[in-house]
Amino acid sequence: MTLQPKSAARDFDRQWSRVRGMLREEFGETAYNTWLASLTLDGLEGERVLLSVPTRFLRDWVAAHYADRIRVLWRRVNPMISGVALNVMPATPAAPAPSKAIAAPAAPVQESLERAPADMDIGAPLDPRCTFDKFVVGQPNQLAFAAAKRVAQMAVPPFNPLFLYGGVGLGKTHLMHAIAWQIRRQDAARKVVYLSAEKFMYQFVKALRFKDTMSFKELFRSADVLMVDDVQFIGGKETTQEEFFHTFNTLVDRGRQIVISADRSPSELAGLEERIRSRLGWGLVVDIHPTTYDLRREILQVKARTIAEEVVIPEAVLDFLARRITSNVRELEGALNRIVAHATLVGRAITLDMAQDILQDLLRAHERRVTIEEIQRRVAEHYKIRLVDMQSARRARAVARPRQVAMYLAKQLTPRSLPEIGRKFGGRDHTTVMYAIRKIEELRAIDALLSEDVETLRRLLHG
Ligand code: ADP
Ligand code: MG
């Protein structure tokens, strides 16, 4: 800063107060108080006015939105001025303050900044039942579970983003809430924001409408951990995508953790711009697989234990549910709750008959099983080979691999035994089927493309 003769300095101060008056008039009380009131005049450097603000964030914001206007207005009162420079005030040592709320009067602008995001309440509430210790781990979800735990434990993102995907009701939201709970418990100072992609979009559109994208940005960008659930809904709206992407990049650059969930892999997210899709896949992408019998059984066991003690749920009923409700954990829980609710209401003991009776409609919906023929047809279509090649003896890789994929899916999606599957594939031996399954399992671990093919097919057949 340059020292000015006293009278010049006074003059200069007067100019500043006139400029402030004009700014206040032009932008209104709220915007002025939020963004401009904390500007302080440092002096003049050549023909440039030097102003400073308390935070880097404010500096960027003022520079992007008001600096030009300040320059224009200043030239009105003093045509000699050619520019405005914004600096961040060196931090003043903080007075001992019991809490932000009490410290605030000294810095009204910062207070209003903090309040604005708080008022928006962007995050969604967390379900107290969704913690790590309530999550039953099995083969289909163990990787997702381990990854989520790691993210919750590490102060520095172990992978960014963590992208969890899988069908509905398989525990994505549960794991995200669990991450949030654990971080809150470990380190309450870390700011965790969890919300659905829909809510994210809604907030953004609302902010646009009220011309308050500022606090929106500030809010999200102040998160230490940002979790956005069900991002398959973010597609479409370009401005929202853009905003999501910027927020995403800013946070990653600042070393903040991002956790994303979707019902499909990043590359399958239609409606998202390519660069966003590819960026989402940079961290760790983990697939939560459909439940297995073992996992369903275990989940039921755990839930049954926590359900009202006076209700006894026979093992046979749990086994029946685990075998028949294969779609997802949510339905499984729903079925169990229904049985328990019914039994409690009518005051009768739970039996297998009763369970079958109560769940009739649900079970009927599940009867529509995938057949091996359907699998063969879908797989043949997908790989553009002829259906007959599913049964043929041709060994060319172009047909042999899809055939193996079909066998693998047949084992996964139908209750058929290996010999039965072999018969449907041109009378092959069960060891051939076993080999095919192993092969695909092996390949899936190292060949992302193949793995994606299999997942896509599985969803097609399941959905
Ligand atoms: P998604 O978000 O993938 O659609 P949710 O996380 O909402 O699925 O899970 C659906 C329901 O199933 C929730 O009540 C959740 O607590 C429960 N759930 C899912 N997976 C598990 C699991 N492995 N152990 C215990 N409960 C689970
Ligand atoms: Mg969910």
Coordinates of C-alpha atoms and ligand atoms in Angstrom, one line a residue:
M1 CA 0.0 0.0 0.0
T2 CA 1.1 3.5 -0.7
L3 CA 1.0 6.2 1.9
Q4 CA -1.1 9.2 0.8
P5 CA -0.9 12.7 2.1
K6 CA -3.5 13.2 4.8
S7 CA -5.9 15.2 2.8
A8 CA -5.7 12.9 -0.1
A9 CA -6.4 10.0 2.2
R10 CA -9.4 11.7 3.6
D11 CA -10.6 12.3 0.1
F12 CA -10.1 8.8 -0.7
D13 CA -12.0 7.6 2.3
R14 CA -14.9 9.8 1.2
Q15 CA -14.8 8.2 -2.2
W16 CA -15.0 4.8 -0.7
S17 CA -17.9 5.6 1.4
R18 CA -19.8 7.0 -1.7
V19 CA -18.9 3.8 -3.6
R20 CA -20.2 1.8 -0.7
G21 CA -23.4 3.7 -0.7
M22 CA -23.9 3.0 -4.4
L23 CA -23.2 -0.6 -3.9
R24 CA -25.7 -0.9 -1.2
E25 CA -28.3 0.8 -3.3
E26 CA -27.6 -1.3 -6.3
F27 CA -27.4 -4.7 -4.8
G28 CA -29.7 -4.3 -1.8
E29 CA -29.2 -4.7 1.9
T30 CA -28.9 -8.4 2.1
A31 CA -26.4 -8.9 -0.6
Y32 CA -24.4 -5.9 0.6
N33 CA -24.3 -7.2 4.1
T34 CA -23.4 -10.7 3.0
W35 CA -20.7 -10.0 0.5
L36 CA -19.6 -6.4 0.6
A37 CA -19.9 -5.1 4.1
S38 CA -16.6 -6.7 5.1
L39 CA -14.6 -5.0 2.4
T40 CA -12.0 -2.7 3.9
L41 CA -10.1 0.0 2.1
D42 CA -6.3 -0.5 2.3
G43 CA -5.2 2.3 0.0
L44 CA -4.1 3.0 -3.4
E45 CA -1.4 1.4 -5.5
G46 CA -0.7 3.5 -8.6
E47 CA -4.2 3.8 -10.1
R48 CA -5.5 0.7 -8.4
V49 CA -7.7 0.7 -5.3
L50 CA -6.6 -1.9 -2.8
L51 CA -9.4 -3.6 -0.9
S52 CA -9.3 -6.5 1.4
V53 CA -11.7 -9.2 2.6
P54 CA -11.5 -11.6 5.5
T55 CA -11.5 -14.9 3.6
R56 CA -10.2 -16.3 0.4
F57 CA -13.6 -17.5 -0.4
L58 CA -15.1 -14.0 -0.1
R59 CA -12.3 -12.7 -2.2
D60 CA -13.0 -15.1 -5.0
W61 CA -16.7 -14.4 -4.8
V62 CA -16.3 -10.6 -4.7
A63 CA -13.8 -10.7 -7.5
A64 CA -16.1 -12.8 -9.7
H65 CA -19.3 -10.9 -9.0
Y66 CA -18.6 -7.4 -7.8
A67 CA -15.1 -6.2 -8.6
D68 CA -15.9 -5.0 -12.0
R69 CA -18.9 -3.0 -10.7
I70 CA -16.8 -1.6 -7.9
R71 CA -14.3 -0.3 -10.4
V72 CA -17.0 1.2 -12.6
L73 CA -18.6 3.0 -9.6
W74 CA -15.3 4.2 -8.4
R75 CA -14.5 5.7 -11.7
R76 CA -17.7 7.6 -11.4
V77 CA -16.4 9.4 -8.3
N78 CA -12.8 9.4 -9.4
P79 CA -12.0 8.9 -13.1
M80 CA -8.3 8.4 -12.2
I81 CA -9.0 4.9 -10.9
S82 CA -8.2 2.2 -13.4
G83 CA -8.7 -1.0 -11.3
V84 CA -9.5 -2.7 -8.1
A85 CA -7.3 -5.3 -6.4
L86 CA -8.7 -7.6 -3.8
N87 CA -6.6 -9.1 -1.0
V88 CA -7.2 -11.5 1.8
M89 CA -6.7 -9.9 5.1
P90 CA -4.1 -11.6 7.2
A91 CA -5.9 -13.6 9.8
T92 CA -6.1 -11.8 13.1
P93 CA -5.4 -14.0 16.1
A94 CA -8.8 -15.2 17.3
A95 CA -9.9 -14.1 20.7
P96 CA -10.7 -17.1 22.9
A97 CA -14.3 -17.8 22.0
P98 CA -16.5 -20.4 23.5
S99 CA -18.4 -20.9 20.3
K100 CA -18.9 -19.5 16.8
A101 CA -22.2 -18.0 17.7
I102 CA -20.7 -16.0 20.5
A103 CA -17.6 -15.0 18.6
A104 CA -19.8 -13.8 15.7
P105 CA -20.6 -10.2 16.7
A106 CA -17.0 -9.2 16.0
A107 CA -17.5 -10.5 12.5
P108 CA -21.1 -10.0 11.5
V109 CA -20.4 -10.8 7.9
Q110 CA -18.9 -14.2 8.7
E111 CA -21.8 -14.9 11.0
S112 CA -24.3 -14.2 8.3
L113 CA -22.3 -16.4 6.0
E114 CA -22.4 -19.2 8.4
R115 CA -26.0 -18.7 9.1
A116 CA -27.0 -18.7 5.4
P117 CA -25.8 -22.2 4.8
A118 CA -27.2 -23.4 8.1
D119 CA -30.6 -22.1 7.2
M120 CA -30.5 -24.0 3.9
D121 CA -30.2 -27.3 5.8
I122 CA -29.0 -29.1 2.7
G123 CA -28.3 -32.4 4.2
A124 CA -30.9 -35.1 4.8
P125 CA -31.4 -36.6 8.2
L126 CA -29.6 -39.8 9.0
D127 CA -31.4 -43.0 9.9
P128 CA -30.2 -44.1 13.3
R129 CA -30.6 -47.7 12.3
C130 CA -28.2 -47.5 9.5
T131 CA -24.8 -48.0 11.2
F132 CA -21.9 -50.3 10.4
D133 CA -22.7 -52.6 13.2
K134 CA -26.2 -53.1 11.9
F135 CA -25.0 -54.0 8.5
V136 CA -24.7 -57.7 7.8
V137 CA -21.7 -58.5 5.7
G138 CA -21.6 -61.3 3.2
Q139 CA -20.0 -62.1 0.0
P140 CA -22.1 -59.8 -2.2
N141 CA -21.4 -56.7 -0.2
Q142 CA -18.1 -57.3 1.6
L143 CA -16.1 -55.1 -0.7
A144 CA -18.5 -52.2 -0.5
F145 CA -18.6 -52.6 3.3
A146 CA -14.8 -52.6 3.6
A147 CA -14.5 -49.6 1.3
A148 CA -17.1 -47.7 3.2
K149 CA -15.4 -48.5 6.5
R150 CA -12.1 -47.3 5.2
V151 CA -13.5 -44.0 4.0
A152 CA -15.0 -43.5 7.4
Q153 CA -11.8 -44.2 9.2
M154 CA -9.3 -42.3 7.1
A155 CA -8.8 -38.6 7.6
V156 CA -7.3 -38.4 4.0
P157 CA -9.5 -39.9 1.3
P158 CA -8.2 -43.4 0.5
F159 CA -10.0 -43.2 -2.9
N160 CA -11.9 -40.4 -4.4
P161 CA -14.7 -40.7 -5.1
L162 CA -15.9 -43.9 -3.6
F163 CA -18.6 -44.9 -6.1
L164 CA -21.1 -47.5 -4.7
Y165 CA -23.5 -49.0 -7.1
G166 CA -26.0 -51.8 -7.2
G167 CA -29.7 -52.6 -7.5
V168 CA -32.4 -51.1 -5.3
G169 CA -32.6 -52.2 -1.6
L170 CA -29.1 -53.7 -1.4
G171 CA -27.7 -51.4 1.2
K172 CA -26.1 -48.4 -0.6
T173 CA -27.9 -45.8 1.5
H174 CA -27.3 -47.8 4.6
L175 CA -23.6 -47.7 4.0
M176 CA -23.6 -44.0 3.3
H177 CA -25.4 -43.3 6.5
A178 CA -23.1 -45.6 8.4
I179 CA -20.1 -43.6 7.1
A180 CA -21.7 -40.4 8.3
W181 CA -22.5 -41.8 11.7
Q182 CA -19.0 -43.1 12.3
I183 CA -17.3 -39.9 11.2
R184 CA -19.6 -37.9 13.5
R185 CA -18.7 -40.1 16.4
Q186 CA -14.9 -40.0 15.7
D187 CA -14.6 -36.4 14.8
A188 CA -17.6 -34.1 15.3
A189 CA -15.7 -31.2 13.8
R190 CA -15.6 -32.8 10.3
K191 CA -18.5 -31.7 8.3
V192 CA -20.4 -34.5 6.7
V193 CA -23.1 -33.7 4.2
Y194 CA -25.3 -36.5 3.0
L195 CA -28.1 -35.9 0.6
S196 CA -29.9 -37.4 -2.4
A197 CA -29.1 -36.3 -5.9
E198 CA -32.6 -35.2 -6.2
K199 CA -32.3 -32.9 -3.2
F200 CA -29.1 -31.6 -4.5
M201 CA -30.8 -30.6 -7.7
Y202 CA -33.7 -29.2 -5.9
Q203 CA -31.5 -27.0 -3.7
F204 CA -29.6 -25.8 -6.7
V205 CA -32.6 -24.9 -8.7
K206 CA -34.0 -23.1 -5.7
A207 CA -30.8 -21.3 -5.2
L208 CA -30.9 -20.2 -8.8
R209 CA -34.4 -18.9 -8.4
F210 CA -33.5 -16.9 -5.4
K211 CA -30.2 -15.8 -7.0
D212 CA -28.4 -17.4 -4.0
T213 CA -26.2 -19.8 -5.7
M214 CA -23.5 -18.4 -3.5
S215 CA -24.5 -19.9 -0.3
F216 CA -25.3 -23.0 -2.2
K217 CA -21.8 -23.3 -3.4
E218 CA -20.3 -22.3 -0.1
L219 CA -22.4 -24.8 1.7
F220 CA -21.3 -27.8 -0.4
R221 CA -17.8 -26.7 -0.8
S222 CA -17.3 -26.4 2.9
A223 CA -18.1 -30.1 3.4
D224 CA -15.2 -32.4 4.5
V225 CA -17.2 -35.3 3.3
L226 CA -19.9 -35.0 0.6
M227 CA -22.2 -38.0 -0.1
V228 CA -24.7 -37.8 -2.9
D229 CA -27.1 -40.7 -3.1
D230 CA -28.7 -42.0 -6.2
V231 CA -26.9 -39.9 -8.8
Q232 CA -28.7 -41.6 -11.6
F233 CA -31.2 -38.9 -11.1
I234 CA -28.8 -36.1 -11.8
G235 CA -28.8 -36.6 -15.5
G236 CA -30.7 -34.2 -17.8
K237 CA -30.5 -30.7 -16.4
E238 CA -27.2 -29.4 -17.7
T239 CA -26.7 -26.5 -15.3
T240 CA -27.2 -28.9 -12.4
Q241 CA -24.8 -31.4 -13.9
E242 CA -22.3 -28.6 -14.3
E243 CA -22.7 -27.4 -10.8
F244 CA -22.4 -30.9 -9.5
F245 CA -19.3 -31.4 -11.5
H246 CA -17.7 -28.2 -10.2
T247 CA -18.6 -28.9 -6.7
F248 CA -17.1 -32.4 -7.2
N249 CA -13.9 -31.1 -8.6
T250 CA -13.4 -28.4 -6.1
L251 CA -13.9 -30.8 -3.2
V252 CA -11.6 -33.4 -4.7
D253 CA -8.9 -30.8 -5.3
R254 CA -9.2 -29.7 -1.7
G255 CA -8.7 -33.3 -0.5
R256 CA -12.2 -33.8 0.7
Q257 CA -13.9 -37.1 0.5
I258 CA -16.7 -37.8 -1.9
V259 CA -19.0 -40.8 -1.8
I260 CA -21.5 -41.4 -4.6
S261 CA -24.1 -44.0 -5.1
A262 CA -26.1 -45.0 -8.1
D263 CA -28.1 -48.0 -9.3
R264 CA -25.6 -48.5 -12.1
S265 CA -21.9 -48.1 -12.9
P266 CA -20.5 -44.7 -13.9
S267 CA -20.2 -45.7 -17.5
E268 CA -23.9 -46.7 -17.6
L269 CA -25.1 -43.4 -16.3
A270 CA -27.0 -42.3 -19.4
G271 CA -27.7 -38.5 -19.6
L272 CA -24.5 -37.6 -17.9
E273 CA -21.8 -35.9 -19.8
E274 CA -19.0 -38.1 -20.8
R275 CA -16.3 -36.2 -18.9
I276 CA -18.4 -36.4 -15.7
R277 CA -19.0 -40.1 -16.2
S278 CA -15.4 -40.8 -16.6
R279 CA -14.4 -38.6 -13.7
L280 CA -16.8 -40.5 -11.4
G281 CA -14.9 -43.7 -12.2
W282 CA -11.5 -42.4 -11.1
G283 CA -11.7 -43.4 -7.6
L284 CA -12.9 -46.8 -6.4
V285 CA -16.0 -48.2 -8.1
V286 CA -17.6 -50.9 -6.0
D287 CA -20.5 -53.0 -7.0
I288 CA -22.9 -54.4 -4.4
H289 CA -24.1 -57.7 -5.8
P290 CA -27.6 -59.1 -5.4
T291 CA -28.0 -61.0 -2.2
T292 CA -27.2 -64.7 -1.9
Y293 CA -29.2 -67.2 0.2
D294 CA -26.6 -67.1 2.9
L295 CA -26.7 -63.4 3.2
R296 CA -30.4 -63.3 3.3
R297 CA -30.5 -65.9 5.9
E298 CA -28.0 -64.0 8.1
I299 CA -29.9 -60.8 7.7
L300 CA -33.1 -62.4 8.7
Q301 CA -31.5 -63.9 11.7
V302 CA -30.1 -60.6 12.8
K303 CA -33.4 -58.8 12.2
A304 CA -35.4 -61.5 13.9
R305 CA -33.3 -61.1 17.0
T306 CA -34.0 -57.4 17.2
I307 CA -37.7 -57.7 16.7
A308 CA -39.9 -57.7 19.7
E309 CA -38.8 -60.4 22.0
E310 CA -42.2 -61.9 22.7
V311 CA -42.6 -62.9 19.0
V312 CA -41.0 -66.2 18.1
I313 CA -40.1 -66.7 14.5
P314 CA -39.5 -70.3 13.7
E315 CA -36.3 -71.2 11.7
A316 CA -38.5 -72.7 9.0
V317 CA -40.1 -69.4 8.4
L318 CA -36.8 -67.6 8.2
D319 CA -35.5 -70.2 5.8
F320 CA -38.7 -70.0 3.7
L321 CA -38.3 -66.2 3.4
A322 CA -34.6 -66.4 2.6
R323 CA -35.4 -68.8 -0.3
R324 CA -38.3 -67.1 -1.7
I325 CA -37.8 -63.3 -1.3
T326 CA -34.7 -63.0 -3.4
S327 CA -35.1 -59.5 -4.8
N328 CA -33.5 -57.3 -2.2
V329 CA -33.0 -56.6 1.5
R330 CA -35.8 -54.1 1.7
E331 CA -38.4 -56.6 0.5
L332 CA -37.0 -59.2 2.8
E333 CA -37.3 -56.9 5.8
G334 CA -40.8 -55.9 4.6
A335 CA -41.9 -59.5 4.4
L336 CA -40.6 -60.2 7.9
N337 CA -42.2 -57.1 9.3
R338 CA -45.5 -58.0 7.7
I339 CA -45.5 -61.4 9.2
V340 CA -44.6 -60.1 12.7
A341 CA -47.2 -57.3 12.5
H342 CA -49.9 -59.8 11.5
A343 CA -49.0 -62.2 14.2
T344 CA -49.0 -59.5 16.9
L345 CA -52.3 -58.1 15.7
V346 CA -54.2 -61.3 15.7
G347 CA -52.3 -62.7 18.6
R348 CA -51.3 -65.9 16.9
A349 CA -48.0 -67.7 16.7
I350 CA -46.1 -67.5 13.5
T351 CA -46.1 -70.6 11.4
L352 CA -45.0 -71.5 7.9
D353 CA -48.6 -71.7 6.7
M354 CA -49.4 -68.4 8.0
A355 CA -46.3 -66.8 6.5
Q356 CA -47.2 -68.3 3.1
D357 CA -50.7 -67.0 3.4
I358 CA -49.7 -63.5 4.3
L359 CA -47.1 -63.2 1.7
Q360 CA -49.1 -64.6 -1.2
D361 CA -49.1 -61.5 -3.3
L362 CA -45.4 -60.9 -2.8
L363 CA -44.5 -64.5 -3.6
R364 CA -46.5 -64.5 -6.7
A365 CA -44.6 -61.6 -8.0
H366 CA -41.4 -63.6 -7.4
E367 CA -42.7 -66.6 -9.3
R368 CA -41.7 -64.9 -12.6
R369 CA -38.3 -66.5 -12.5
V370 CA -35.7 -66.0 -15.2
T371 CA -35.3 -69.1 -17.4
I372 CA -32.2 -70.4 -19.0
E373 CA -33.7 -69.8 -22.4
E374 CA -34.2 -66.1 -21.6
I375 CA -30.7 -65.9 -20.4
Q376 CA -29.4 -67.4 -23.6
R377 CA -31.5 -65.2 -25.8
R378 CA -30.4 -62.0 -24.0
V379 CA -26.7 -62.9 -24.0
A380 CA -26.8 -63.9 -27.7
E381 CA -28.4 -60.5 -28.5
H382 CA -26.0 -58.7 -26.4
Y383 CA -22.9 -60.2 -28.1
K384 CA -24.6 -60.3 -31.5
I385 CA -24.2 -64.0 -32.0
R386 CA -26.8 -66.6 -33.1
L387 CA -29.0 -68.2 -30.5
V388 CA -28.1 -71.6 -31.8
D389 CA -24.5 -71.0 -30.9
M390 CA -25.5 -71.3 -27.3
Q391 CA -25.9 -75.0 -27.9
S392 CA -23.4 -75.5 -30.7
A393 CA -20.0 -77.1 -30.3
R394 CA -18.2 -74.1 -31.9
R395 CA -15.2 -73.1 -29.9
A396 CA -14.3 -69.8 -31.5
R397 CA -13.7 -67.3 -28.7
A398 CA -16.4 -65.0 -30.2
V399 CA -19.1 -67.6 -29.4
A400 CA -17.4 -69.5 -26.6
R401 CA -17.0 -66.6 -24.3
P402 CA -20.7 -65.4 -24.5
R403 CA -21.7 -69.0 -24.0
Q404 CA -19.7 -69.1 -20.8
V405 CA -21.2 -65.8 -19.7
A406 CA -24.7 -67.3 -20.2
M407 CA -23.8 -70.4 -18.2
Y408 CA -22.5 -68.2 -15.4
L409 CA -25.7 -66.2 -15.4
A410 CA -27.8 -69.3 -15.5
K411 CA -26.1 -70.5 -12.3
Q412 CA -26.5 -67.2 -10.7
L413 CA -30.0 -66.3 -11.6
T414 CA -31.8 -69.7 -11.7
P415 CA -32.0 -72.5 -9.2
R416 CA -30.9 -75.0 -11.8
S417 CA -28.1 -77.4 -11.0
L418 CA -24.9 -77.7 -13.0
P419 CA -25.9 -80.8 -14.9
E420 CA -29.3 -79.2 -15.7
I421 CA -27.5 -76.1 -17.1
G422 CA -25.1 -78.3 -19.1
R423 CA -28.0 -80.1 -20.8
K424 CA -29.5 -76.8 -21.9
F425 CA -26.2 -75.8 -23.5
G426 CA -26.2 -78.5 -26.1
G427 CA -25.8 -81.4 -23.6
R428 CA -22.5 -80.3 -22.1
D429 CA -21.0 -82.0 -19.1
H430 CA -21.4 -80.3 -15.6
T431 CA -17.6 -79.9 -15.4
T432 CA -17.8 -77.8 -18.5
V433 CA -20.3 -75.6 -16.8
M434 CA -18.2 -75.4 -13.7
Y435 CA -15.2 -74.4 -15.7
A436 CA -17.2 -71.7 -17.5
I437 CA -18.3 -70.3 -14.2
R438 CA -14.8 -70.2 -12.8
K439 CA -13.5 -68.7 -15.9
I440 CA -16.0 -65.9 -15.9
E441 CA -15.4 -65.3 -12.2
E442 CA -11.7 -65.0 -12.9
L443 CA -12.1 -62.8 -15.8
R444 CA -14.5 -60.5 -14.0
A445 CA -11.8 -59.7 -11.5
I446 CA -9.4 -58.5 -14.2
D447 CA -11.5 -57.5 -17.2
A448 CA -13.6 -54.5 -16.4
L449 CA -15.4 -54.6 -19.8
L450 CA -16.5 -58.2 -19.3
S451 CA -17.5 -57.5 -15.8
E452 CA -19.7 -54.7 -17.0
D453 CA -21.2 -56.8 -19.7
V454 CA -22.2 -59.4 -17.1
E455 CA -23.7 -56.8 -14.8
T456 CA -25.7 -55.2 -17.5
L457 CA -27.0 -58.5 -18.5
R458 CA -27.8 -59.5 -15.0
R459 CA -29.8 -56.3 -14.5
L460 CA -31.6 -56.7 -17.7
L461 CA -32.7 -60.2 -16.8
H462 CA -33.5 -59.4 -13.2
G463 CA -35.3 -56.1 -13.8
Ligands
ADP1 P1 -30.4 -49.0 -1.4 O1 -30.0 -47.6 -0.9 O2 -29.3 -49.8 -2.0 O3 -31.6 -49.0 -2.2 P2 -30.9 -49.4 1.4 O4 -29.6 -49.0 2.0 O5 -32.0 -48.4 1.6 O6 -30.8 -49.8 -0.1 O7 -31.3 -50.7 2.1 C1 -32.7 -51.2 2.2 C2 -33.0 -51.7 3.5 O8 -32.3 -52.9 3.7 C3 -32.6 -50.8 4.6 O9 -33.5 -50.8 5.7 C4 -31.2 -51.3 5.1 O10 -31.0 -51.0 6.4 C5 -31.4 -52.8 4.8 N1 -30.2 -53.4 4.5 C6 -29.6 -53.5 3.2 N2 -28.5 -54.2 3.2 C7 -28.3 -54.7 4.5 C8 -27.4 -55.5 5.2 N3 -26.3 -56.0 4.5 N4 -27.5 -55.7 6.5 C9 -28.6 -55.2 7.2 N5 -29.5 -54.4 6.6 C10 -29.4 -54.2 5.3
MG2 MG -30.9 -45.8 -1.4

